[in-house]
Amino acid sequence: MTDRIADIWGERTPHTPQQPWPVRVDTMLDEGVGEAAVSWVPSVCVLCSNGCGCEIAVAGGRMVGIRGRAVDRVNHGRLGPKGLYGWQAANSPDRLTRPLIRRDGVLTESTWDEAMSLITDTSQHLLAESGPLSHGFYSTGQMFIEEYYTLGVIGKAGLGTPHMDGNTRLCTATAAAAFKENFGSDGQPGSYTDLDVTDAIFLYGHNMAETQTVLWARILDRLAAPNPPVLVCVDPRRSNVADAAEVHLPIRPGTNMALLNGLIQQLIELDAVDHDWVAAHTIGYDDLARTAAAYPLDKVADICGVPARDIRRAAEIFTTAPSVMSTVLQGVYQSNQATASACQVNNLHLLRGLIGRPGSGLLQMNGQPTAQNNRETGAGGDLPGFRNWDNPEHIEQLARLWNVDPLKIPHWAESTHAMQIFRYAEQGSIRLLWIVGTNPAVSMPDLARIRRILADERLFVIVQDCFPTETTELADVVLPAAMWGERTGTCTNVDRTVHLSDKAVDPPGQARSDLDIFCDYAQRMDLRDRDGNPLIGWHDPEGAFAAWRECTRGRPCDYTGISYEQLRAGGVQWPCNDAHPDGTERLYTDGVFPTAADECETYGHDLLTGAGVSPQQYALFDPAGRAMLKTAHYQPVDPSSGDYPLVLTTGRTVYHFHTRTKTGRARQLNDAAPGPWVEVNVDDATRLGLAEGDLALVETENGAVRLPVRVARGRPGTVFIPFHYGTWDDPDELPRAANELVDTVWDPVSKQPQFKLAAARITRLGPGAHPTPAPANTASAPAEPEPSLAAAARGPREGGA
Amino acid sequence: MHLATYVGLLHGGEGTLADAYDMIRAGHAEEKEVARTCRLLAAQCREHVSMLAPIVERYGEHRETEPERLHADTLPSTRSGGVGLLRDLQDLLLLATLVDCTWTAVYQAAQALRDHDLIAAVSACQPETKVQLAWLTTQLKAAAPQALLVAK
């Protein structure tokens, strides 16, 4: 294998639309370990949302390597740099191996019995004193279905608290919200195989080359063969995607909605609407057309700050390509009017009927590998099986399934979203917060406030994780959890492919699986159903999966046909049931959507304000299987002001995942991007007297960080900071986390925080002591490469786009 | 003809509602979503005020001043805490409801008058008022249990 730090996407295996995507098995083994000496355990990579099938190499009871699964439909054997190197974190010496309890202000080793007793005593006390609304759960995009579902049942049927959400709120909430608003329910319509045959790919705020490297390799393989797809990239940064695109629209941050309304207006002007399909399969066209009419090309070009001819060319590509795939990620989800914008991408496809057909569809991407499952299972802000909180029959179904009083299940309003959970904790009405597998002290907006909330003595904080983090430092109880490869469970990726990850090795020390921890809590709390039987009637992953399957029966995400045995042979796409025993490649092939009033997951919202639509209102226009073309006007935001003239966006780099809890402990990944930086456009840098490698102060109204400067290729007037870097491995102890700078603002519909739109200023502090630690072969590439940087920047691209 | 009284009630009511949104925004700045949406809705109400300007010019405007009569009082101040927010949302709901039913009354008269300009103004503005009511109700429903059961 080549050095996959330099060669991010690996060797090209070109193919045309008529040929299958070739197999290329990527393998990494510890030095000195031969393939003959290892056994292979089927699993799935959980270091990005792509969900590549893989096998873990085990020797002597330890993980010693990994390889992609050739038979897996997602990756055909490939793995990205994070997948190839990230597993090594499991063997890191600083794993959490004993429960910790804060005593006299210091986290002290304890036994499981002491830790769980403290938790249940506190929990019982608060329930008696204030009821279930005193409890909040903030989980992750990293657990398995079995763990999420168990947590969901505990919270929703055992305790009865609506305060459950995941960090999926930060990464994927808008994808779900947009599906619900347009199609009536969550559920990714498309399939990765559509990329193999499509004629055009639109990537909105989606730096796929860094966030899903194997999916990008799939596209690079098309670009390297005859009849490649045409790419259109919307991103203020000059990413590798932008380099490969025919049209790059580096729009002004915050203007997605204007651009998308403009594209819809162009589509109508170019007479590309499939009126028969629209009449048969959608409602709302007249409103949509009326709104779009207010966005003529020149006006949109002016708002977005890109040439009108480029927008026009993008519209022509969309209207003339026989098939189109669109993908969307954080550049939309974490910006102004997130849900409204994501809905317009769906609308563009509906207007041409480009959905549910080979090569045509949508990938409203997820940020994390198991984010989809948090959305499905009820551990987060939705009810299990895409059920509608406002539909009494759906609540009755859950009450029957769990054998509890329907009123036990909180359904008087939508579940409390993460930002509001922290607000209630701040106000002192949530007094027990259980944080599982995530690190809000680095990943949430306005970190000074988050630290203050978590450190407040009124709040009892439980943190369940594999490693010490910035968040465990603020906990009252720390529970050591088993990692990937140390427990069994299933998860579902962006194109609905369900994978099984088998336990390969034992967790270290006394660490336990999340499922065991939740079951222990349920038992100690003596949570029971209406007949006095234990509420959680399962004790192992397969039992939890069986319960989950039953919960999905007849719902859009039907898992009833899936077994562990079937998954050991490779991934399967839901819905999988008696009617579709091998799974389902695409949704909505018949143009029928789950919008009927008795089926839909939500009655929807006004896209501008987030005002809920009532069941009575919905009944009046019951779409009954037709999709909804919802729209809104662009709401101008101009975050920059006199004191803060620049716009700060935050984001990801290819070598790290989330807050680097794992990737920062894999040597190759850490060395590739060991510290944070700030990217400044080359013209801005000249004007501000900043040079490559300088140390700069970046300030917003929320805070300040000191970072080395990368003079880069982003849009003038914008600066970029990767959000991965907290303080746990920071030798300098200077503030450096991007989220110190970000204000608490969220989308009115999806409640996803807005990380990509802060007013900032930057000042030179002096020359830096070291070269800026930013990768040179990605969107972070220097604008004017120095010779050494240029070599690194060119290397990987020669084999690629 | 009393239409002028109702046009005045509407013109004044939208202005008062705009001020009330601004006051709630400032008084509950830590409730980020409430504050942000109140800013948006205040601007929406002021847009309604300006759309009413030519109507006011045409029919005149009679402002009701007797306190026992139906007219919208500006909110004196905001309250604090979870219950305070709930009460303030209720005040906004009452003001917005008054504006909404005034639009309805004016719309009925506009139809009887066959006044196309006035019909167009109502058609543009009243749906937004209805969304404001729905938004306030959504916020109220979400906030009530925590405020009434566990807030400090």
Short mmCIF file of C-alpha atoms in Angstrom, two decimals, chain A residues 130 133 163 412 423-424 427-431 606 608-609 611-612 635 743-746 748 751 754, chain B residues 30-33 36-37 40-41 44 81-82 131 134-135 138 141-143 145-146 149-152:
data_model
loop_
_atom_site.label_atom_id
_atom_site.label_comp_id
_atom_site.label_asym_id
_atom_site.label_seq_id
_atom_site.Cartn_x
_atom_site.Cartn_y
_atom_site.Cartn_z
CA SER A 130 -38.71 17.24 40.23
CA LEU A 133 -37.94 16.75 33.13
CA HIS A 163 -34.78 15.92 26.76
CA TRP A 412 -46.74 17.02 23.89
CA ARG A 423 -30.17 26.05 27.94
CA TYR A 424 -32.31 24.20 30.50
CA GLN A 427 -31.08 27.68 33.89
CA GLY A 428 -30.91 24.88 36.45
CA SER A 429 -34.07 23.02 35.47
CA ILE A 430 -32.18 20.06 33.97
CA ARG A 431 -30.04 18.78 36.82
CA ASP A 606 -42.84 27.06 8.11
CA LEU A 608 -38.73 30.80 7.64
CA THR A 609 -39.69 30.69 11.33
CA ALA A 611 -43.65 27.47 13.18
CA GLY A 612 -45.26 24.05 13.41
CA GLN A 635 -33.09 36.26 4.48
CA ASP A 743 -22.00 32.22 18.77
CA THR A 744 -25.03 30.18 19.82
CA VAL A 745 -27.33 30.47 16.81
CA TRP A 746 -29.35 27.70 15.18
CA PRO A 748 -35.31 27.55 13.16
CA LYS A 751 -32.21 23.41 15.22
CA GLN A 754 -24.74 27.79 12.63
CA GLU B 30 -30.36 34.59 26.13
CA GLU B 31 -33.27 32.68 24.56
CA LYS B 32 -31.46 32.64 21.26
CA GLU B 33 -34.18 31.29 19.01
CA ARG B 36 -33.66 35.82 16.65
CA THR B 37 -37.15 35.11 15.40
CA LEU B 40 -37.44 38.76 12.04
CA LEU B 41 -41.08 39.13 13.02
CA GLN B 44 -42.29 41.64 9.17
CA GLY B 81 -36.96 33.11 33.87
CA GLY B 82 -38.84 30.22 32.29
CA VAL B 131 -47.55 32.01 10.78
CA ALA B 134 -48.33 29.35 14.81
CA TRP B 135 -44.75 30.16 15.77
CA THR B 138 -45.11 26.23 18.87
CA LYS B 141 -46.18 24.39 23.74
CA ALA B 142 -42.50 23.49 23.93
CA ALA B 143 -41.74 25.83 26.84
CA PRO B 145 -43.96 21.90 30.76
CA GLN B 146 -40.42 22.87 31.78
CA LEU B 149 -43.05 21.97 36.43
CA VAL B 150 -39.31 22.30 36.98
CA ALA B 151 -38.14 25.87 36.38
CA LYS B 152 -36.45 27.50 39.34
#
